[in-house]
Short mmCIF file of C-alpha atoms in Angstrom, two decimals:
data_model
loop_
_atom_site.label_atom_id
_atom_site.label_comp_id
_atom_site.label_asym_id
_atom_site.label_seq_id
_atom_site.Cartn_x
_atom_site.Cartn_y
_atom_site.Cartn_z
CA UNK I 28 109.32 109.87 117.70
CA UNK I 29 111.63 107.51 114.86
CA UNK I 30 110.40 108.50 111.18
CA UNK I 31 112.13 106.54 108.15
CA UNK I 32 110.74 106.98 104.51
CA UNK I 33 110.27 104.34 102.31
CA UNK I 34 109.55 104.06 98.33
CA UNK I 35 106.15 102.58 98.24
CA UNK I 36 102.94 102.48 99.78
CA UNK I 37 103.18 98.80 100.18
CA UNK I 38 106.20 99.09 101.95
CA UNK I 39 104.49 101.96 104.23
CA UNK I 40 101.99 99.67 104.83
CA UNK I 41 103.48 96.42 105.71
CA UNK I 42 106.49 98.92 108.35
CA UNK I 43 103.20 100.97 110.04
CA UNK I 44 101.42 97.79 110.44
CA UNK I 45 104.13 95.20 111.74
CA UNK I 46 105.66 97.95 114.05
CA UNK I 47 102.47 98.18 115.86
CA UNK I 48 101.38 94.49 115.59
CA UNK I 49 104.85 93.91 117.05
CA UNK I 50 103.92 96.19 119.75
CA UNK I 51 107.42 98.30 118.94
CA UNK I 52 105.14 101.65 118.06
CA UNK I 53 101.78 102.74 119.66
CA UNK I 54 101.08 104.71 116.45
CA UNK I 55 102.64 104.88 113.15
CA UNK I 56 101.57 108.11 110.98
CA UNK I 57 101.94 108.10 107.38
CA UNK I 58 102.25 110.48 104.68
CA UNK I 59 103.11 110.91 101.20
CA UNK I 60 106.10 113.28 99.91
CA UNK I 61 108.10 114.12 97.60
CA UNK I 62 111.86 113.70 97.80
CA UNK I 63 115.01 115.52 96.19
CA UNK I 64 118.19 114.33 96.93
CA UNK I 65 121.85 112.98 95.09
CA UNK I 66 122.17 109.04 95.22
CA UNK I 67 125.24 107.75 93.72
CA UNK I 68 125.80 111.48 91.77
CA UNK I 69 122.25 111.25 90.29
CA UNK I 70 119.60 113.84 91.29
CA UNK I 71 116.02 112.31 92.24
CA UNK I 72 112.37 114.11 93.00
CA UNK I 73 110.44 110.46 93.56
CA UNK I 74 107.55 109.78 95.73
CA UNK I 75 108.28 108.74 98.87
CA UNK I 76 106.08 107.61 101.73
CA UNK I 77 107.31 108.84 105.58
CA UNK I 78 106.33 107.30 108.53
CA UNK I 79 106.62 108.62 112.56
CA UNK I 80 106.52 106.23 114.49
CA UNK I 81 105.50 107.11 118.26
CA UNK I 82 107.14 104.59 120.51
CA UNK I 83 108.93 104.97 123.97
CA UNK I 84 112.05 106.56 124.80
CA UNK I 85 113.11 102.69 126.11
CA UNK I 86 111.70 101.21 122.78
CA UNK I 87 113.07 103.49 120.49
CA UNK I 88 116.50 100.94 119.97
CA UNK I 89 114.40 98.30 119.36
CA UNK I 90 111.98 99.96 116.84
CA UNK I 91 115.15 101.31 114.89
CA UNK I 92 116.64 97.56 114.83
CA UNK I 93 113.27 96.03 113.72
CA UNK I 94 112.86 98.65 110.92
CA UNK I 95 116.57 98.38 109.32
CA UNK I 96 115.86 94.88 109.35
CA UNK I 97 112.36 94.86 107.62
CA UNK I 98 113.64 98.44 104.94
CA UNK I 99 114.35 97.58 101.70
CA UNK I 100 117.16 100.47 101.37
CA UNK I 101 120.79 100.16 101.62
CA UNK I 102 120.86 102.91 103.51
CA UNK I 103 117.48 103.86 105.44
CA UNK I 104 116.55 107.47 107.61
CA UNK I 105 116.22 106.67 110.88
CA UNK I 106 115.55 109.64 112.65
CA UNK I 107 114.74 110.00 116.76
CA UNK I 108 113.50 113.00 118.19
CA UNK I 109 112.46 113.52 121.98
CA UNK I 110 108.50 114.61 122.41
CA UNK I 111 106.56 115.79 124.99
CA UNK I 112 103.24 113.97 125.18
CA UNK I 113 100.09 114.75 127.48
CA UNK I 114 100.24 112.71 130.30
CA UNK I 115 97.17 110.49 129.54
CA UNK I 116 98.56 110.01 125.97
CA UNK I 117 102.11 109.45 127.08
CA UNK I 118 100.54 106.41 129.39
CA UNK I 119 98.66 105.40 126.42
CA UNK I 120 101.77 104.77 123.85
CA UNK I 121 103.74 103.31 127.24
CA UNK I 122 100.35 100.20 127.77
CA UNK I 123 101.02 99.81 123.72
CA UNK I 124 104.70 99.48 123.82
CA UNK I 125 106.76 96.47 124.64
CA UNK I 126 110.31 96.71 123.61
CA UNK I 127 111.51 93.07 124.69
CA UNK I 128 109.49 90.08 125.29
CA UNK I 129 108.43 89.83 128.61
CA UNK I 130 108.83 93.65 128.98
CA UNK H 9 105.67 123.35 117.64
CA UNK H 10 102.45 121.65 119.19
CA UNK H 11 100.70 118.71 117.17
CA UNK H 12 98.04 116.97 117.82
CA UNK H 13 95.46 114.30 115.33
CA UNK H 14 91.74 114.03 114.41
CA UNK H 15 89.52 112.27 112.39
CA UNK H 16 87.91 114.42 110.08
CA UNK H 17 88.94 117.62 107.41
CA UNK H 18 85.85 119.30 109.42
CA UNK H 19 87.32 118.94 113.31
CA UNK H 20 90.98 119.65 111.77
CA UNK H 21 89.09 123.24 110.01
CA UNK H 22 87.79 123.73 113.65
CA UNK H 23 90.82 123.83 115.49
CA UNK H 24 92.86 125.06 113.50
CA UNK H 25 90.72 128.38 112.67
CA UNK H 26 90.37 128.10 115.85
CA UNK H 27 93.35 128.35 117.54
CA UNK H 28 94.29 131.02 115.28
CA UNK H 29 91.60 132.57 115.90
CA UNK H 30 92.01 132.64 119.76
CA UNK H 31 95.97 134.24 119.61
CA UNK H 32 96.82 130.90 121.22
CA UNK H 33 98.86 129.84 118.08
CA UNK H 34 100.37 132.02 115.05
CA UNK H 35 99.63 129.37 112.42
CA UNK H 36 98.72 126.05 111.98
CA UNK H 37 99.39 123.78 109.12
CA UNK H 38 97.22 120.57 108.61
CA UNK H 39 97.60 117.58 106.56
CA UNK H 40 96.09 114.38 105.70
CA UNK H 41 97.79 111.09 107.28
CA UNK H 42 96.99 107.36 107.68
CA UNK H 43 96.96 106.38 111.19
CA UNK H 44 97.98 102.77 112.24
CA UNK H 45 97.53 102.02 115.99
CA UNK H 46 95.27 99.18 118.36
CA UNK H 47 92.59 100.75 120.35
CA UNK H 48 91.12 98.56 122.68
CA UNK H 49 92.34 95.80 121.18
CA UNK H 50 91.91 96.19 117.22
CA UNK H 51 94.02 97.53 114.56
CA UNK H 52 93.14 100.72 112.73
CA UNK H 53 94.49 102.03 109.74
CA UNK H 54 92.30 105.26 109.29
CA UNK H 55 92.83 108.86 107.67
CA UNK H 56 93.10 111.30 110.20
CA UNK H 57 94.11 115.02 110.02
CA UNK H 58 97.58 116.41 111.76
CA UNK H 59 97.77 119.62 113.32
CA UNK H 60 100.66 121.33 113.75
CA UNK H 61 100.58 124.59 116.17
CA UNK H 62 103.38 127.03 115.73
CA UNK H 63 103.74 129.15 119.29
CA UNK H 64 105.54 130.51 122.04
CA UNK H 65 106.68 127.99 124.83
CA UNK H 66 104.14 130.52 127.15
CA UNK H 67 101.47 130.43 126.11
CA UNK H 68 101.77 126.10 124.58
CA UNK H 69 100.21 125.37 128.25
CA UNK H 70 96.62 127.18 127.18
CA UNK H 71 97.11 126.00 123.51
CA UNK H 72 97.30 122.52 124.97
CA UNK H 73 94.24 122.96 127.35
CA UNK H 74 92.05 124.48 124.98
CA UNK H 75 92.91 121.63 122.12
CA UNK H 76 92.19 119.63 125.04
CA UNK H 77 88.62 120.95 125.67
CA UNK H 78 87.45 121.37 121.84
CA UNK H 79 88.74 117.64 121.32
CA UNK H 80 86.86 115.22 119.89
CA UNK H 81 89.05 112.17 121.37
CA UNK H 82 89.17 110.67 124.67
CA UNK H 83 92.76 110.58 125.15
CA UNK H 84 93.93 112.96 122.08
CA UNK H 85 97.07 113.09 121.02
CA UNK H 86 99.28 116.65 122.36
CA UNK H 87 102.87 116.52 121.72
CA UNK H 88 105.27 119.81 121.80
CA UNK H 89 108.74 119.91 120.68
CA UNK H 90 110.84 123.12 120.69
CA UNK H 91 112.00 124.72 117.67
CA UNK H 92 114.95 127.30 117.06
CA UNK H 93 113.18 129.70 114.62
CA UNK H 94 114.87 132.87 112.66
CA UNK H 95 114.35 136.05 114.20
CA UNK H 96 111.81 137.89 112.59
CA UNK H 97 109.32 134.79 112.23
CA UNK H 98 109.60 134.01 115.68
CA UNK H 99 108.87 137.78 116.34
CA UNK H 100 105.93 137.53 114.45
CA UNK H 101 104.33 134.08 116.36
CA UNK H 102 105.26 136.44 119.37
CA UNK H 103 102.96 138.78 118.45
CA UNK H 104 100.34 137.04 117.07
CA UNK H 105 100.16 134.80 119.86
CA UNK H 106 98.48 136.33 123.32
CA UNK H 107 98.52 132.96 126.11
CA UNK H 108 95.86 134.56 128.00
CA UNK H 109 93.68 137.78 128.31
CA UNK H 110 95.91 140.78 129.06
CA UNK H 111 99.06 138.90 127.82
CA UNK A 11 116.15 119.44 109.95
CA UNK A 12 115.49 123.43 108.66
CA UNK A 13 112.10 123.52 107.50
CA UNK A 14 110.51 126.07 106.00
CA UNK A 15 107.16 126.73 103.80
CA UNK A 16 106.26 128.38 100.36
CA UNK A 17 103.08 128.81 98.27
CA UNK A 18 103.52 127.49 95.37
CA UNK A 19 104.44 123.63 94.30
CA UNK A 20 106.97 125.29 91.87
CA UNK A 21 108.73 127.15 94.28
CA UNK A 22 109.03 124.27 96.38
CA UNK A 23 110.51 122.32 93.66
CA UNK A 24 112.73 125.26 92.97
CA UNK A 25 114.13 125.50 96.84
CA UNK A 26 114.15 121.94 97.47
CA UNK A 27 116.26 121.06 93.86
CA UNK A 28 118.09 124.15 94.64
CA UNK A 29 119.10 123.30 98.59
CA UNK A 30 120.05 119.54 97.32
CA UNK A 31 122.09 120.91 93.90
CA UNK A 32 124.23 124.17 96.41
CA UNK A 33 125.00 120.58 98.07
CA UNK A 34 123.46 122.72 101.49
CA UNK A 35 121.18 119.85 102.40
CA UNK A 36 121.22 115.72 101.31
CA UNK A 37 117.58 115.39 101.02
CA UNK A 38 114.52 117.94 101.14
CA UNK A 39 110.91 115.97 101.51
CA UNK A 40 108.28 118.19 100.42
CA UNK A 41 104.77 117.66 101.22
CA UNK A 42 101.28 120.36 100.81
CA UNK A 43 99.53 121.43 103.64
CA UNK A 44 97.06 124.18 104.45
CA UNK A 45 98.05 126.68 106.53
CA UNK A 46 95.98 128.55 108.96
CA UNK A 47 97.00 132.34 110.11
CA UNK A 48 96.49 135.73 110.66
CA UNK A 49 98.32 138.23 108.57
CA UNK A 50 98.31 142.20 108.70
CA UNK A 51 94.93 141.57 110.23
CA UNK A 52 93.09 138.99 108.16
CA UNK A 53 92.75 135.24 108.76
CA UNK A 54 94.10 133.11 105.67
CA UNK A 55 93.03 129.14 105.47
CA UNK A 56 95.64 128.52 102.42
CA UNK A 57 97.39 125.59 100.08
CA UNK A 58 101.41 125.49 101.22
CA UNK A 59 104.19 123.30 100.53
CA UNK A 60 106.61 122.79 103.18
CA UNK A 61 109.78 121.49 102.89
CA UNK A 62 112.06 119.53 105.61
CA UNK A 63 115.51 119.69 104.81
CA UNK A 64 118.18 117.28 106.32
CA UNK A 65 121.55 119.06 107.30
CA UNK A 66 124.34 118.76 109.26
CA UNK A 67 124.59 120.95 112.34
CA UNK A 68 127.33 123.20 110.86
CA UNK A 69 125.84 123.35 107.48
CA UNK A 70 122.11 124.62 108.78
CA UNK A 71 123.03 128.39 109.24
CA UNK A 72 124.27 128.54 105.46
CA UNK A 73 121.45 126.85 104.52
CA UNK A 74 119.03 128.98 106.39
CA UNK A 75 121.05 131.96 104.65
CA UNK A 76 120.65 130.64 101.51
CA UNK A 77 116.54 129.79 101.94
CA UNK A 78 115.79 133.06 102.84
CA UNK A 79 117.81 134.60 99.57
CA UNK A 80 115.59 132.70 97.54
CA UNK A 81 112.45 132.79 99.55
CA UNK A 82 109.46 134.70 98.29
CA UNK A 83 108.31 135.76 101.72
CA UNK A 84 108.83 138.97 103.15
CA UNK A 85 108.74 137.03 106.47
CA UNK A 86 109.63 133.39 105.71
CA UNK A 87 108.99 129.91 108.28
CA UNK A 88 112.42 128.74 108.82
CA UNK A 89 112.79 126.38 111.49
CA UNK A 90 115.25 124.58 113.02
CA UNK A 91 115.66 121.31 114.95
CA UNK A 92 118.00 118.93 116.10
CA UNK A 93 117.25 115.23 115.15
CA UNK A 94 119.40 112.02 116.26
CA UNK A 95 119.92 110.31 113.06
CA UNK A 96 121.17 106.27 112.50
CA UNK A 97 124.56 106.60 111.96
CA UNK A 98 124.72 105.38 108.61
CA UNK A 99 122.75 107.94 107.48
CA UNK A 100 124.49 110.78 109.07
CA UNK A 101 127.22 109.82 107.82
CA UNK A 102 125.40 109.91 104.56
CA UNK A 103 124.10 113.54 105.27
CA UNK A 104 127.85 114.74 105.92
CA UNK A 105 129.26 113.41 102.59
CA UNK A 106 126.66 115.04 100.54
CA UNK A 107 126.45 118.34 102.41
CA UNK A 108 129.19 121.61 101.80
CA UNK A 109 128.21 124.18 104.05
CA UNK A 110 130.97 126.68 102.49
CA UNK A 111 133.31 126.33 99.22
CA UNK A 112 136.17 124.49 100.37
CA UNK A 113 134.46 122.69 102.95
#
């Protein structure tokens, strides 16, 4: 599972949808928080939208490549974590994913 | 930490009562996410409800199975990380939680 | 990431400006769920807040320490879990984060 957060639901929108059109993720969840944190000595609480992305452990390079390249931070969260998945839903998200072209 | 997705406030209520109800997880915290993903060939971008099952790695086999069998999807979505928790919580999911009758 | 949960949005706000501010994590998210669970007998369906913290490995424990100080719980959620972050942005978490004074 990759999540990343980004500042608008726009931006949510357009990362959840093109990383399953591009057949990167199988399913991209998204949420709205709220984020505290120092950027350049400044504190922030802003809105923030997260998305987990479920991909494949193979895809999971790919994904991360495709989203630095689409985020509009300097600096994005890319996070990976391993998951266990139920077999029939682990075979799902593998049919879904294609890392490379002609994967 | 088990996790699984549904499609309405009223199956997430269900479950999640549910499998609090039946000692097969301490707690369960729900939220409201938007779901991108392709099923059988279409895009969806749809509101479903995330579950999130705090138990013991014993008894997240019959957590699983029953999520399984109350499911309203075909091929639902059951992931399960571990998590390191403090002491005393994860004393208390220990004895909340009873895998199966006579545990 | 340490997460943890509270009951209120203010003590959220409190632990998650706090965390950032003792420089113990570089970013808390904060999102409300509702939390199902038994306690001293009694089944509670309740509004939470939890919070996901971002910490380095060596800074977690102090920040665990430092949650359950401040935390309103006689039993409080704190969770932890490892998480493979871009390394950017790890780099990112270890500049902001001082487990100790002197660190």
């Amino acid at each position: 599972m990759v999540t990343t957060t980004v500042a608008s639901a726009a931006d949510a929108q357009r990362l959840a949808a093109g990383a399953v059109g591009e057949r990167l993720a199988a399913c991209v969840q998204v949420e709205q928080i709220a984020s505290h944190y120092v950027w350049k000595g400044r504190p922030h609480d802003e809105a923030e939208w997260r998305l987990a992305c479920k991909t494949t452990a193979h895809a999971a390079p790919a994904l991360c490549a495709w989203l630095r390249a689409q985020h509009p931070y300097e600096v994005p969260q890319l996070l990976a974590q391993p998951v266990q998945a139920s077999e029939d839903y682990a075979q799902w998200v593998t049919e879904q994913v294609q890392a490379a072209p002609g994967d």
